[in-house]
């Protein structure tokens, strides 16, 4: 497995606190009051102007319903990062610049094969082509986690360039060339199997995909998570806080803990690591 993605976490402490406040339905003043810290210190932490002490982070974790160990580790700049063991198939992380950040697409193939499955397309054909590996010359299918521009750019052009016969999108989404992939759907090419989870929350139509070898389902798997979860954080719940939280817990508890998580932004992680430390998985 080769990764070209940047090594930094997608979210810093301020991002996590801001998302947690929205999830808890609290403003900065009320959260600071309940945690017994000055509101100005909380505001500064959210705006990246200062750090909070461990005792302050611990009290905030209780107020906001967060994983205290993970929040304190994030606040100290030492969020645990797992070793990513080899998967029984090839995964290419296609990391593309988008605005001030980076967005990830993933190319999965059987070892030694020149045909792959693409998960998300990045912002467009030019950005994708710039990071495309020479070893893969065609696609059997494209799967989109959601249809935001940075994840679904130029879908039809990508399919045409790489000869993909099918593109799958979340049920309820609208994208040219795409067909719905509902919860529970299975898709297979060769020895690779893709299982579909419907995971609305960040967006109204959002999927996550579990990739495994069908001949050995007990082997380590890959969860293409889109913007449902990041290493040390979760996606912004622009559609529904409750459903994002419920789907996050549901999916991570439904797959083996050794499963590798491939998020839409930031570095790879594992289900075990995030169940233990992710602030949003108290």
Short mmCIF file of C-alpha atoms in Angstrom, two decimals:
data_model
loop_
_atom_site.label_atom_id
_atom_site.label_comp_id
_atom_site.label_asym_id
_atom_site.label_seq_id
_atom_site.Cartn_x
_atom_site.Cartn_y
_atom_site.Cartn_z
CA UNK A 1 0.00 0.00 0.00
CA UNK A 2 1.47 3.36 -1.02
CA UNK A 3 0.20 6.68 0.32
CA UNK A 4 0.87 10.11 -1.13
CA UNK A 5 -1.45 11.79 1.37
CA UNK A 6 -0.20 14.48 3.69
CA UNK A 7 0.58 13.13 7.13
CA UNK A 8 -1.17 15.82 9.18
CA UNK A 9 -4.57 15.31 10.76
CA UNK A 10 -7.54 16.86 8.98
CA UNK A 11 -8.83 18.60 12.13
CA UNK A 12 -7.02 20.42 14.92
CA UNK A 13 -8.33 20.95 18.44
CA UNK A 14 -10.25 24.10 17.46
CA UNK A 15 -12.07 22.27 14.65
CA UNK A 16 -13.08 19.42 16.97
CA UNK A 17 -14.32 21.80 19.68
CA UNK A 18 -16.34 23.79 17.16
CA UNK A 19 -17.98 20.62 15.79
CA UNK A 20 -18.60 19.31 19.31
CA UNK A 21 -20.33 22.54 20.35
CA UNK A 22 -22.71 22.21 17.41
CA UNK A 23 -23.31 18.56 18.22
CA UNK A 24 -24.10 19.38 21.86
CA UNK A 25 -26.26 22.37 20.94
CA UNK A 26 -24.21 24.72 23.15
CA UNK A 27 -22.66 28.09 22.52
CA UNK A 28 -19.15 28.95 23.69
CA UNK A 29 -20.33 30.85 26.74
CA UNK A 30 -22.55 28.09 28.10
CA UNK A 31 -19.96 25.37 27.44
CA UNK A 32 -17.22 27.39 29.13
CA UNK A 33 -19.47 28.07 32.13
CA UNK A 34 -20.35 24.40 32.57
CA UNK A 35 -16.68 23.40 32.23
CA UNK A 36 -15.53 26.05 34.69
CA UNK A 37 -13.12 27.79 32.33
CA UNK A 38 -13.06 31.40 31.09
CA UNK A 39 -15.01 31.86 27.88
CA UNK A 40 -12.06 33.78 26.43
CA UNK A 41 -9.82 30.72 26.81
CA UNK A 42 -12.31 28.53 24.97
CA UNK A 43 -12.67 31.11 22.20
CA UNK A 44 -8.89 31.36 21.85
CA UNK A 45 -8.56 27.57 21.63
CA UNK A 46 -11.23 27.39 18.90
CA UNK A 47 -9.43 30.16 16.99
CA UNK A 48 -5.99 28.44 17.38
CA UNK A 49 -4.65 31.27 19.55
CA UNK A 50 -3.88 29.22 22.66
CA UNK A 51 -3.88 25.73 24.12
CA UNK A 52 -6.02 24.41 26.93
CA UNK A 53 -4.65 22.53 29.91
CA UNK A 54 -5.39 18.83 30.36
CA UNK A 55 -7.74 19.51 33.28
CA UNK A 56 -9.65 22.06 31.20
CA UNK A 57 -9.89 19.65 28.27
CA UNK A 58 -11.10 16.92 30.62
CA UNK A 59 -13.93 19.09 31.89
CA UNK A 60 -14.85 20.15 28.36
CA UNK A 61 -14.94 16.51 27.28
CA UNK A 62 -17.49 15.79 30.00
CA UNK A 63 -19.62 18.79 29.07
CA UNK A 64 -19.52 18.04 25.34
CA UNK A 65 -19.81 14.25 25.59
CA UNK A 66 -16.39 13.60 24.05
CA UNK A 67 -13.74 10.93 24.56
CA UNK A 68 -11.57 12.57 27.23
CA UNK A 69 -8.39 10.63 26.47
CA UNK A 70 -8.60 11.36 22.77
CA UNK A 71 -9.43 15.03 23.26
CA UNK A 72 -6.52 15.53 25.64
CA UNK A 73 -4.17 13.73 23.26
CA UNK A 74 -5.36 15.91 20.38
CA UNK A 75 -4.94 19.04 22.49
CA UNK A 76 -1.35 18.10 23.33
CA UNK A 77 -0.48 17.46 19.70
CA UNK A 78 0.02 13.73 20.29
CA UNK A 79 -3.10 12.06 18.94
CA UNK A 80 -2.31 8.29 18.61
CA UNK A 81 -1.54 7.20 15.08
CA UNK A 82 -1.70 3.45 14.38
CA UNK A 83 0.64 1.43 12.22
CA UNK A 84 -1.22 0.55 9.02
CA UNK A 85 -0.46 -3.08 8.23
CA UNK A 86 -0.51 -4.33 4.67
CA UNK A 87 -3.87 -5.16 3.14
CA UNK A 88 -4.42 -8.28 0.98
CA UNK A 89 -4.92 -6.07 -2.10
CA UNK A 90 -3.32 -2.91 -3.47
CA UNK A 91 -4.50 0.54 -2.34
CA UNK A 92 -3.28 3.77 -3.87
CA UNK A 93 -4.08 6.99 -2.00
CA UNK A 94 -4.64 9.72 -4.56
CA UNK A 95 -4.18 12.93 -2.58
CA UNK A 96 -5.12 16.14 -4.40
CA UNK A 97 -4.91 19.77 -3.33
CA UNK A 98 -8.26 21.44 -2.80
CA UNK A 99 -8.37 25.01 -1.52
CA UNK A 100 -6.07 25.18 1.49
CA UNK A 101 -6.39 21.45 2.16
CA UNK A 102 -6.12 18.03 0.58
CA UNK A 103 -8.83 15.63 -0.56
CA UNK A 104 -8.30 11.89 -0.95
CA UNK A 105 -9.52 9.47 -3.60
CA UNK A 106 -8.64 5.78 -3.42
CA UNK A 107 -7.74 3.30 -6.13
CA UNK A 108 -8.10 -0.36 -5.15
CA UNK A 109 -6.93 -3.32 -7.25
CA UNK A 110 -6.02 -6.95 -6.90
CA UNK A 111 -2.28 -7.37 -6.44
CA UNK A 112 -0.58 -7.25 -9.82
CA UNK A 113 -3.73 -6.23 -11.72
CA UNK A 114 -3.77 -3.30 -14.13
CA UNK A 115 -7.50 -2.71 -13.58
CA UNK A 116 -8.87 -0.98 -10.49
CA UNK A 117 -11.89 0.34 -8.63
CA UNK A 118 -11.91 4.08 -7.93
CA UNK A 119 -13.53 5.55 -4.82
CA UNK A 120 -14.27 9.26 -5.31
CA UNK A 121 -12.80 11.27 -8.15
CA UNK A 122 -11.30 14.34 -6.50
CA UNK A 123 -12.02 17.78 -7.87
CA UNK A 124 -11.70 16.86 -11.53
CA UNK A 125 -9.97 14.93 -14.27
CA UNK A 126 -6.86 17.14 -14.35
CA UNK A 127 -6.18 16.82 -10.61
CA UNK A 128 -6.85 13.09 -10.70
CA UNK A 129 -4.68 12.53 -13.75
CA UNK A 130 -1.75 14.32 -12.10
CA UNK A 131 -1.58 11.69 -9.31
CA UNK A 132 -2.70 8.65 -11.29
CA UNK A 133 -0.34 5.63 -11.03
CA UNK A 134 1.07 4.24 -14.26
CA UNK A 135 0.31 0.68 -13.16
CA UNK A 136 -3.47 1.09 -13.53
CA UNK A 137 -4.75 1.53 -17.07
CA UNK A 138 -8.50 1.03 -16.68
CA UNK A 139 -11.34 0.94 -14.17
CA UNK A 140 -14.06 -1.62 -13.59
CA UNK A 141 -16.19 0.84 -11.59
CA UNK A 142 -16.29 4.15 -9.73
CA UNK A 143 -17.96 4.60 -6.33
CA UNK A 144 -18.73 8.04 -4.87
CA UNK A 145 -19.09 8.58 -1.12
CA UNK A 146 -21.02 11.81 -1.74
CA UNK A 147 -21.38 14.36 -4.50
CA UNK A 148 -19.60 17.41 -3.10
CA UNK A 149 -17.39 18.98 -5.75
CA UNK A 150 -14.05 17.98 -4.25
CA UNK A 151 -15.11 14.33 -4.06
CA UNK A 152 -17.09 13.93 -7.28
CA UNK A 153 -15.56 16.23 -9.88
CA UNK A 154 -15.96 15.34 -13.56
CA UNK A 155 -17.39 11.87 -12.95
CA UNK A 156 -18.37 11.26 -16.57
CA UNK A 157 -14.96 12.41 -17.83
CA UNK A 158 -13.22 10.07 -15.40
CA UNK A 159 -15.36 7.14 -16.54
CA UNK A 160 -14.67 7.90 -20.20
CA UNK A 161 -10.93 8.31 -19.76
CA UNK A 162 -10.46 5.07 -17.83
CA UNK A 163 -13.19 2.99 -19.45
CA UNK A 164 -15.31 2.40 -16.35
CA UNK A 165 -18.51 0.54 -17.17
CA UNK A 166 -20.42 1.65 -14.06
CA UNK A 167 -20.51 4.40 -11.46
CA UNK A 168 -22.33 4.07 -8.15
CA UNK A 169 -23.57 6.97 -6.00
CA UNK A 170 -25.49 7.17 -2.71
CA UNK A 171 -29.22 6.62 -2.98
CA UNK A 172 -30.91 10.02 -3.21
CA UNK A 173 -27.86 11.77 -4.70
CA UNK A 174 -27.85 13.25 -8.17
CA UNK A 175 -24.84 12.88 -10.44
CA UNK A 176 -24.55 12.33 -14.17
CA UNK A 177 -23.50 8.79 -15.13
CA UNK A 178 -24.23 7.45 -11.63
CA UNK A 179 -26.64 4.74 -10.48
CA UNK A 180 -27.88 4.35 -6.88
CA UNK A 181 -25.99 2.10 -4.46
CA UNK A 182 -28.35 1.45 -1.52
CA UNK A 183 -27.56 0.09 1.94
CA UNK A 184 -26.77 -3.62 1.83
CA UNK A 185 -25.80 -3.75 -1.83
CA UNK A 186 -22.86 -6.01 -2.73
CA UNK A 187 -20.74 -5.55 -5.86
CA UNK A 188 -17.91 -7.78 -6.97
CA UNK A 189 -15.24 -7.86 -9.64
CA UNK A 190 -12.66 -10.65 -9.62
CA UNK A 191 -11.86 -11.40 -5.98
CA UNK A 192 -12.73 -7.90 -4.73
CA UNK A 193 -16.08 -7.34 -3.02
CA UNK A 194 -17.60 -3.97 -2.13
CA UNK A 195 -20.32 -3.76 0.56
CA UNK A 196 -22.41 -0.59 0.79
CA UNK A 197 -23.32 1.28 4.00
CA UNK A 198 -25.69 4.24 3.79
CA UNK A 199 -24.19 6.82 6.17
CA UNK A 200 -26.06 10.15 5.95
CA UNK A 201 -25.12 12.87 8.40
CA UNK A 202 -22.38 14.93 6.80
CA UNK A 203 -24.62 15.01 3.72
CA UNK A 204 -28.16 13.78 3.16
CA UNK A 205 -26.86 11.25 0.64
CA UNK A 206 -23.58 9.72 1.79
CA UNK A 207 -22.18 6.20 1.53
CA UNK A 208 -19.27 4.34 3.06
CA UNK A 209 -17.85 1.23 1.39
CA UNK A 210 -16.23 -1.87 2.87
CA UNK A 211 -13.71 -3.50 0.51
CA UNK A 212 -12.64 -7.12 1.05
CA UNK A 213 -11.43 -10.18 -0.79
CA UNK A 214 -14.46 -12.41 -1.34
CA UNK A 215 -12.35 -15.56 -1.09
CA UNK A 216 -11.16 -14.61 2.42
CA UNK A 217 -13.72 -12.35 4.11
CA UNK A 218 -11.97 -12.72 7.46
CA UNK A 219 -8.85 -10.93 6.18
CA UNK A 220 -8.15 -7.28 6.93
CA UNK A 221 -10.61 -5.00 5.14
CA UNK A 222 -10.68 -1.37 3.99
CA UNK A 223 -13.46 1.07 4.92
CA UNK A 224 -13.80 3.95 2.44
CA UNK A 225 -15.39 6.46 4.82
CA UNK A 226 -15.70 9.69 2.85
CA UNK A 227 -16.47 12.54 5.26
CA UNK A 228 -18.09 10.37 7.93
CA UNK A 229 -14.91 10.06 10.02
CA UNK A 230 -11.32 11.31 10.02
CA UNK A 231 -8.36 10.27 12.14
CA UNK A 232 -9.08 12.09 15.41
CA UNK A 233 -12.32 13.70 14.29
CA UNK A 234 -15.57 13.33 12.35
CA UNK A 235 -17.05 15.12 9.39
CA UNK A 236 -19.13 18.23 9.83
CA UNK A 237 -22.77 17.23 10.26
CA UNK A 238 -24.19 19.63 7.70
CA UNK A 239 -27.26 17.43 7.21
CA UNK A 240 -27.98 15.82 10.62
CA UNK A 241 -25.91 15.61 13.82
CA UNK A 242 -27.94 12.72 15.22
CA UNK A 243 -27.67 10.56 12.11
CA UNK A 244 -23.95 11.20 11.68
CA UNK A 245 -23.30 10.12 15.27
CA UNK A 246 -25.54 7.05 14.96
CA UNK A 247 -24.05 5.91 11.65
CA UNK A 248 -20.51 6.48 12.85
CA UNK A 249 -21.03 4.16 15.82
CA UNK A 250 -23.11 1.66 13.82
CA UNK A 251 -20.61 1.17 11.01
CA UNK A 252 -17.49 1.03 13.16
CA UNK A 253 -19.08 -1.59 15.39
CA UNK A 254 -20.26 -3.61 12.37
CA UNK A 255 -16.80 -4.16 10.88
CA UNK A 256 -13.72 -5.88 12.35
CA UNK A 257 -11.64 -3.65 14.62
CA UNK A 258 -8.55 -4.30 12.48
CA UNK A 259 -10.26 -2.66 9.48
CA UNK A 260 -8.28 0.19 7.92
CA UNK A 261 -10.23 3.46 7.57
CA UNK A 262 -9.62 5.46 4.38
CA UNK A 263 -11.11 8.93 5.03
CA UNK A 264 -11.93 11.64 2.53
CA UNK A 265 -9.37 13.93 4.17
CA UNK A 266 -6.27 13.33 6.27
CA UNK A 267 -4.31 10.15 6.95
CA UNK A 268 -5.51 6.58 7.17
CA UNK A 269 -6.31 5.11 10.55
CA UNK A 270 -7.94 1.95 11.93
CA UNK A 271 -11.33 1.16 13.44
CA UNK A 272 -9.65 0.00 16.66
CA UNK A 273 -7.70 3.24 17.01
CA UNK A 274 -10.74 5.45 16.48
CA UNK A 275 -13.01 3.44 18.78
CA UNK A 276 -10.37 3.91 21.49
CA UNK A 277 -9.39 7.54 20.94
CA UNK A 278 -11.62 9.47 18.55
CA UNK A 279 -13.14 12.38 20.51
CA UNK A 280 -16.55 11.79 18.93
CA UNK A 281 -16.66 8.14 19.99
CA UNK A 282 -16.97 8.55 23.76
#
